[in-house]
Amino acid sequence: MLWVPTILIALGILLVFVEILILPGFGAAGVPGIILFCVGIGMIWIESSMKTALIYASVALIFVIPIAIFSLSIIRESPLGKTFILNTAQKSEEGFQAAPQELTALVGKSGKAVTPLRPAGVALINGQRVDIVTQGEFVEPETEIEVIQVEGSRVIVRSL
């Protein structure tokens, strides 16, 4: 009777999808899913052959993927699913802000390091003191630097 191992394979695939799409990390559903998948394959392999086991696993995969996608889309809209999904937005009215406009305007500009950059420090760019970070290199004071990227309030520079 090959239905039991086929159901184990399908359940194992479903648990791996749950691990990937819903539960972050590794272990809660992924490890049992992999174990069920391997047990199902092993049961079919013992009863017939490895070729048959792979055929059954392929058929289970073909049927489980659409069912899993449909089920997970329904679960995401349910009250239980909403407890797992964070649906908040970071709005500027609540104090969240992107990079200040004056910082994003510094990309491509050059200046001088005021303090040693190990890798963070202060530079004078366009007559303005700016907290900066290098890409890991150490830079001596009074060295010419260039702004290559701004990530939020983090200004990344390289020495010239």
PDB file of C-alpha atoms in Angstrom:
ATOM      1  CA  MET A   1       0.000   0.000   0.000  1.00  0.00           C
ATOM      2  CA  LEU A   2       1.816   3.089  -1.288  1.00  0.00           C
ATOM      3  CA  TRP A   3      -0.707   5.708  -0.157  1.00  0.00           C
ATOM      4  CA  VAL A   4       0.720   6.092   3.326  1.00  0.00           C
ATOM      5  CA  PRO A   5       4.270   6.876   2.140  1.00  0.00           C
ATOM      6  CA  THR A   6       2.880   9.215  -0.529  1.00  0.00           C
ATOM      7  CA  ILE A   7       0.953  11.122   2.144  1.00  0.00           C
ATOM      8  CA  LEU A   8       4.121  11.265   4.281  1.00  0.00           C
ATOM      9  CA  ILE A   9       6.040  12.694   1.314  1.00  0.00           C
ATOM     10  CA  ALA A  10       3.311  15.272   0.627  1.00  0.00           C
ATOM     11  CA  LEU A  11       3.135  16.254   4.296  1.00  0.00           C
ATOM     12  CA  GLY A  12       6.922  16.570   4.419  1.00  0.00           C
ATOM     13  CA  ILE A  13       6.919  18.862   1.374  1.00  0.00           C
ATOM     14  CA  LEU A  14       4.122  20.922   2.919  1.00  0.00           C
ATOM     15  CA  LEU A  15       6.024  21.326   6.190  1.00  0.00           C
ATOM     16  CA  VAL A  16       9.126  22.492   4.310  1.00  0.00           C
ATOM     17  CA  PHE A  17       6.982  25.097   2.498  1.00  0.00           C
ATOM     18  CA  VAL A  18       5.570  26.241   5.831  1.00  0.00           C
ATOM     19  CA  GLU A  19       9.122  26.588   7.139  1.00  0.00           C
ATOM     20  CA  ILE A  20      10.187  28.631   4.116  1.00  0.00           C
ATOM     21  CA  LEU A  21       7.129  30.856   3.748  1.00  0.00           C
ATOM     22  CA  ILE A  22       5.636  31.294   7.218  1.00  0.00           C
ATOM     23  CA  LEU A  23       7.995  30.346  10.052  1.00  0.00           C
ATOM     24  CA  PRO A  24      11.349  32.103  10.023  1.00  0.00           C
ATOM     25  CA  GLY A  25      14.489  30.248  10.979  1.00  0.00           C
ATOM     26  CA  PHE A  26      15.200  26.574  10.650  1.00  0.00           C
ATOM     27  CA  GLY A  27      13.814  23.666  12.532  1.00  0.00           C
ATOM     28  CA  ALA A  28      10.246  24.112  13.723  1.00  0.00           C
ATOM     29  CA  ALA A  29       8.625  22.651  10.620  1.00  0.00           C
ATOM     30  CA  GLY A  30      11.583  22.089   8.290  1.00  0.00           C
ATOM     31  CA  VAL A  31      13.292  19.268  10.172  1.00  0.00           C
ATOM     32  CA  PRO A  32      10.091  17.222  10.670  1.00  0.00           C
ATOM     33  CA  GLY A  33       9.221  17.907   7.021  1.00  0.00           C
ATOM     34  CA  ILE A  34      12.562  16.594   5.808  1.00  0.00           C
ATOM     35  CA  ILE A  35      12.261  13.560   8.077  1.00  0.00           C
ATOM     36  CA  LEU A  36       8.725  12.751   6.830  1.00  0.00           C
ATOM     37  CA  PHE A  37       9.854  13.200   3.225  1.00  0.00           C
ATOM     38  CA  CYS A  38      12.816  10.839   3.707  1.00  0.00           C
ATOM     39  CA  VAL A  39      10.719   8.262   5.583  1.00  0.00           C
ATOM     40  CA  GLY A  40       8.137   8.262   2.789  1.00  0.00           C
ATOM     41  CA  ILE A  41      10.812   7.865   0.119  1.00  0.00           C
ATOM     42  CA  GLY A  42      12.444   5.090   2.170  1.00  0.00           C
ATOM     43  CA  MET A  43       9.163   3.201   2.616  1.00  0.00           C
ATOM     44  CA  ILE A  44       8.457   3.227  -1.115  1.00  0.00           C
ATOM     45  CA  TRP A  45      12.077   2.317  -1.907  1.00  0.00           C
ATOM     46  CA  ILE A  46      11.916  -0.698   0.415  1.00  0.00           C
ATOM     47  CA  GLU A  47       8.563  -1.825  -0.976  1.00  0.00           C
ATOM     48  CA  SER A  48       9.454  -1.403  -4.670  1.00  0.00           C
ATOM     49  CA  SER A  49      12.392   0.584  -6.123  1.00  0.00           C
ATOM     50  CA  MET A  50      14.085   3.967  -5.956  1.00  0.00           C
ATOM     51  CA  LYS A  51      12.686   4.853  -9.389  1.00  0.00           C
ATOM     52  CA  THR A  52       9.154   4.274  -8.110  1.00  0.00           C
ATOM     53  CA  ALA A  53       9.928   6.312  -4.971  1.00  0.00           C
ATOM     54  CA  LEU A  54      11.089   9.259  -7.076  1.00  0.00           C
ATOM     55  CA  ILE A  55       7.986   9.004  -9.299  1.00  0.00           C
ATOM     56  CA  TYR A  56       5.717   9.085  -6.248  1.00  0.00           C
ATOM     57  CA  ALA A  57       7.683  12.000  -4.782  1.00  0.00           C
ATOM     58  CA  SER A  58       7.353  13.898  -8.082  1.00  0.00           C
ATOM     59  CA  VAL A  59       3.604  13.293  -8.239  1.00  0.00           C
ATOM     60  CA  ALA A  60       3.228  14.381  -4.613  1.00  0.00           C
ATOM     61  CA  LEU A  61       5.233  17.528  -5.358  1.00  0.00           C
ATOM     62  CA  ILE A  62       3.090  18.349  -8.398  1.00  0.00           C
ATOM     63  CA  PHE A  63      -0.087  18.076  -6.325  1.00  0.00           C
ATOM     64  CA  VAL A  64       1.226  19.698  -3.132  1.00  0.00           C
ATOM     65  CA  ILE A  65       2.626  22.911  -4.660  1.00  0.00           C
ATOM     66  CA  PRO A  66      -0.701  24.319  -5.960  1.00  0.00           C
ATOM     67  CA  ILE A  67      -2.545  23.158  -2.847  1.00  0.00           C
ATOM     68  CA  ALA A  68       0.111  24.744  -0.605  1.00  0.00           C
ATOM     69  CA  ILE A  69       0.055  28.040  -2.490  1.00  0.00           C
ATOM     70  CA  PHE A  70      -3.744  28.194  -2.346  1.00  0.00           C
ATOM     71  CA  SER A  71      -3.856  27.199   1.328  1.00  0.00           C
ATOM     72  CA  LEU A  72      -1.155  29.643   2.364  1.00  0.00           C
ATOM     73  CA  SER A  73      -2.913  32.506   0.589  1.00  0.00           C
ATOM     74  CA  ILE A  74      -6.097  31.667   2.504  1.00  0.00           C
ATOM     75  CA  ILE A  75      -4.220  31.299   5.801  1.00  0.00           C
ATOM     76  CA  ARG A  76      -2.574  34.718   5.368  1.00  0.00           C
ATOM     77  CA  GLU A  77      -6.012  36.357   5.274  1.00  0.00           C
ATOM     78  CA  SER A  78      -7.362  34.428   8.267  1.00  0.00           C
ATOM     79  CA  PRO A  79      -7.206  35.773  11.839  1.00  0.00           C
ATOM     80  CA  LEU A  80      -4.724  33.023  12.759  1.00  0.00           C
ATOM     81  CA  GLY A  81      -2.482  33.932   9.816  1.00  0.00           C
ATOM     82  CA  LYS A  82      -2.577  37.631  10.690  1.00  0.00           C
ATOM     83  CA  THR A  83      -1.028  36.833  14.081  1.00  0.00           C
ATOM     84  CA  PHE A  84       2.091  35.574  12.264  1.00  0.00           C
ATOM     85  CA  ILE A  85       2.390  38.433   9.743  1.00  0.00           C
ATOM     86  CA  LEU A  86       3.440  41.951  10.677  1.00  0.00           C
ATOM     87  CA  ASN A  87       1.264  44.462   8.807  1.00  0.00           C
ATOM     88  CA  THR A  88       2.635  47.752  10.081  1.00  0.00           C
ATOM     89  CA  ALA A  89       4.139  50.535   8.023  1.00  0.00           C
ATOM     90  CA  GLN A  90       6.837  52.987   8.998  1.00  0.00           C
ATOM     91  CA  LYS A  91       5.249  56.380   8.391  1.00  0.00           C
ATOM     92  CA  SER A  92       7.001  59.728   8.592  1.00  0.00           C
ATOM     93  CA  GLU A  93       4.134  61.071  10.771  1.00  0.00           C
ATOM     94  CA  GLU A  94       5.162  58.536  13.407  1.00  0.00           C
ATOM     95  CA  GLY A  95       8.803  59.607  13.379  1.00  0.00           C
ATOM     96  CA  PHE A  96      10.261  57.246  10.782  1.00  0.00           C
ATOM     97  CA  GLN A  97      12.297  59.008   8.129  1.00  0.00           C
ATOM     98  CA  ALA A  98      14.448  58.114   5.192  1.00  0.00           C
ATOM     99  CA  ALA A  99      17.923  59.506   4.774  1.00  0.00           C
ATOM    100  CA  PRO A 100      18.013  63.271   5.245  1.00  0.00           C
ATOM    101  CA  GLN A 101      18.030  65.070   1.900  1.00  0.00           C
ATOM    102  CA  GLU A 102      21.295  66.843   2.704  1.00  0.00           C
ATOM    103  CA  LEU A 103      23.026  63.469   3.186  1.00  0.00           C
ATOM    104  CA  THR A 104      21.810  61.975  -0.094  1.00  0.00           C
ATOM    105  CA  ALA A 105      23.078  65.102  -1.879  1.00  0.00           C
ATOM    106  CA  LEU A 106      26.624  64.266  -0.685  1.00  0.00           C
ATOM    107  CA  VAL A 107      27.028  61.237  -2.957  1.00  0.00           C
ATOM    108  CA  GLY A 108      29.937  61.905  -5.315  1.00  0.00           C
ATOM    109  CA  LYS A 109      31.235  64.879  -3.298  1.00  0.00           C
ATOM    110  CA  SER A 110      34.738  64.943  -1.830  1.00  0.00           C
ATOM    111  CA  GLY A 111      36.169  66.316   1.357  1.00  0.00           C
ATOM    112  CA  LYS A 112      38.834  65.759   4.010  1.00  0.00           C
ATOM    113  CA  ALA A 113      38.914  63.430   6.973  1.00  0.00           C
ATOM    114  CA  VAL A 114      39.001  65.448  10.207  1.00  0.00           C
ATOM    115  CA  THR A 115      39.585  62.495  12.524  1.00  0.00           C
ATOM    116  CA  PRO A 116      41.235  59.132  11.880  1.00  0.00           C
ATOM    117  CA  LEU A 117      38.717  56.833  10.196  1.00  0.00           C
ATOM    118  CA  ARG A 118      38.939  53.414  11.899  1.00  0.00           C
ATOM    119  CA  PRO A 119      36.598  52.818  10.014  1.00  0.00           C
ATOM    120  CA  ALA A 120      34.206  55.457  11.437  1.00  0.00           C
ATOM    121  CA  GLY A 121      34.994  59.085  12.047  1.00  0.00           C
ATOM    122  CA  VAL A 122      34.243  62.660  11.021  1.00  0.00           C
ATOM    123  CA  ALA A 123      34.942  64.433   7.732  1.00  0.00           C
ATOM    124  CA  LEU A 124      34.514  67.937   6.415  1.00  0.00           C
ATOM    125  CA  ILE A 125      32.471  67.791   3.199  1.00  0.00           C
ATOM    126  CA  ASN A 126      31.298  71.054   1.561  1.00  0.00           C
ATOM    127  CA  GLY A 127      32.167  72.917   4.776  1.00  0.00           C
ATOM    128  CA  GLN A 128      29.914  70.621   6.824  1.00  0.00           C
ATOM    129  CA  ARG A 129      31.045  68.152   9.525  1.00  0.00           C
ATOM    130  CA  VAL A 130      29.609  64.718   8.709  1.00  0.00           C
ATOM    131  CA  ASP A 131      29.846  61.415  10.579  1.00  0.00           C
ATOM    132  CA  ILE A 132      31.175  58.917   8.048  1.00  0.00           C
ATOM    133  CA  VAL A 133      32.233  55.293   7.677  1.00  0.00           C
ATOM    134  CA  THR A 134      34.762  53.707   5.346  1.00  0.00           C
ATOM    135  CA  GLN A 135      34.377  50.282   3.761  1.00  0.00           C
ATOM    136  CA  GLY A 136      36.729  48.843   6.360  1.00  0.00           C
ATOM    137  CA  GLU A 137      39.963  50.667   5.536  1.00  0.00           C
ATOM    138  CA  PHE A 138      41.808  52.886   7.989  1.00  0.00           C
ATOM    139  CA  VAL A 139      42.268  56.491   6.826  1.00  0.00           C
ATOM    140  CA  GLU A 140      44.557  59.077   8.383  1.00  0.00           C
ATOM    141  CA  PRO A 141      43.310  62.617   9.202  1.00  0.00           C
ATOM    142  CA  GLU A 142      43.588  65.255   6.439  1.00  0.00           C
ATOM    143  CA  THR A 143      43.233  62.559   3.746  1.00  0.00           C
ATOM    144  CA  GLU A 144      41.000  63.353   0.763  1.00  0.00           C
ATOM    145  CA  ILE A 145      37.855  61.211   0.775  1.00  0.00           C
ATOM    146  CA  GLU A 146      34.855  60.785  -1.540  1.00  0.00           C
ATOM    147  CA  VAL A 147      31.282  59.873  -0.607  1.00  0.00           C
ATOM    148  CA  ILE A 148      30.297  56.735  -2.535  1.00  0.00           C
ATOM    149  CA  GLN A 149      27.006  55.753  -0.876  1.00  0.00           C
ATOM    150  CA  VAL A 150      24.407  56.851   1.661  1.00  0.00           C
ATOM    151  CA  GLU A 151      22.340  54.201   3.496  1.00  0.00           C
ATOM    152  CA  GLY A 152      19.815  55.856   5.784  1.00  0.00           C
ATOM    153  CA  SER A 153      21.909  58.135   7.973  1.00  0.00           C
ATOM    154  CA  ARG A 154      25.122  56.209   7.265  1.00  0.00           C
ATOM    155  CA  VAL A 155      27.531  57.959   4.876  1.00  0.00           C
ATOM    156  CA  ILE A 156      30.054  55.581   3.290  1.00  0.00           C
ATOM    157  CA  VAL A 157      33.294  56.993   1.881  1.00  0.00           C
ATOM    158  CA  ARG A 158      36.529  55.869   0.257  1.00  0.00           C
ATOM    159  CA  SER A 159      39.934  57.541   0.301  1.00  0.00           C
ATOM    160  CA  LEU A 160      41.164  59.237  -2.850  1.00  0.00           C
TER     161      LEU A 160
END
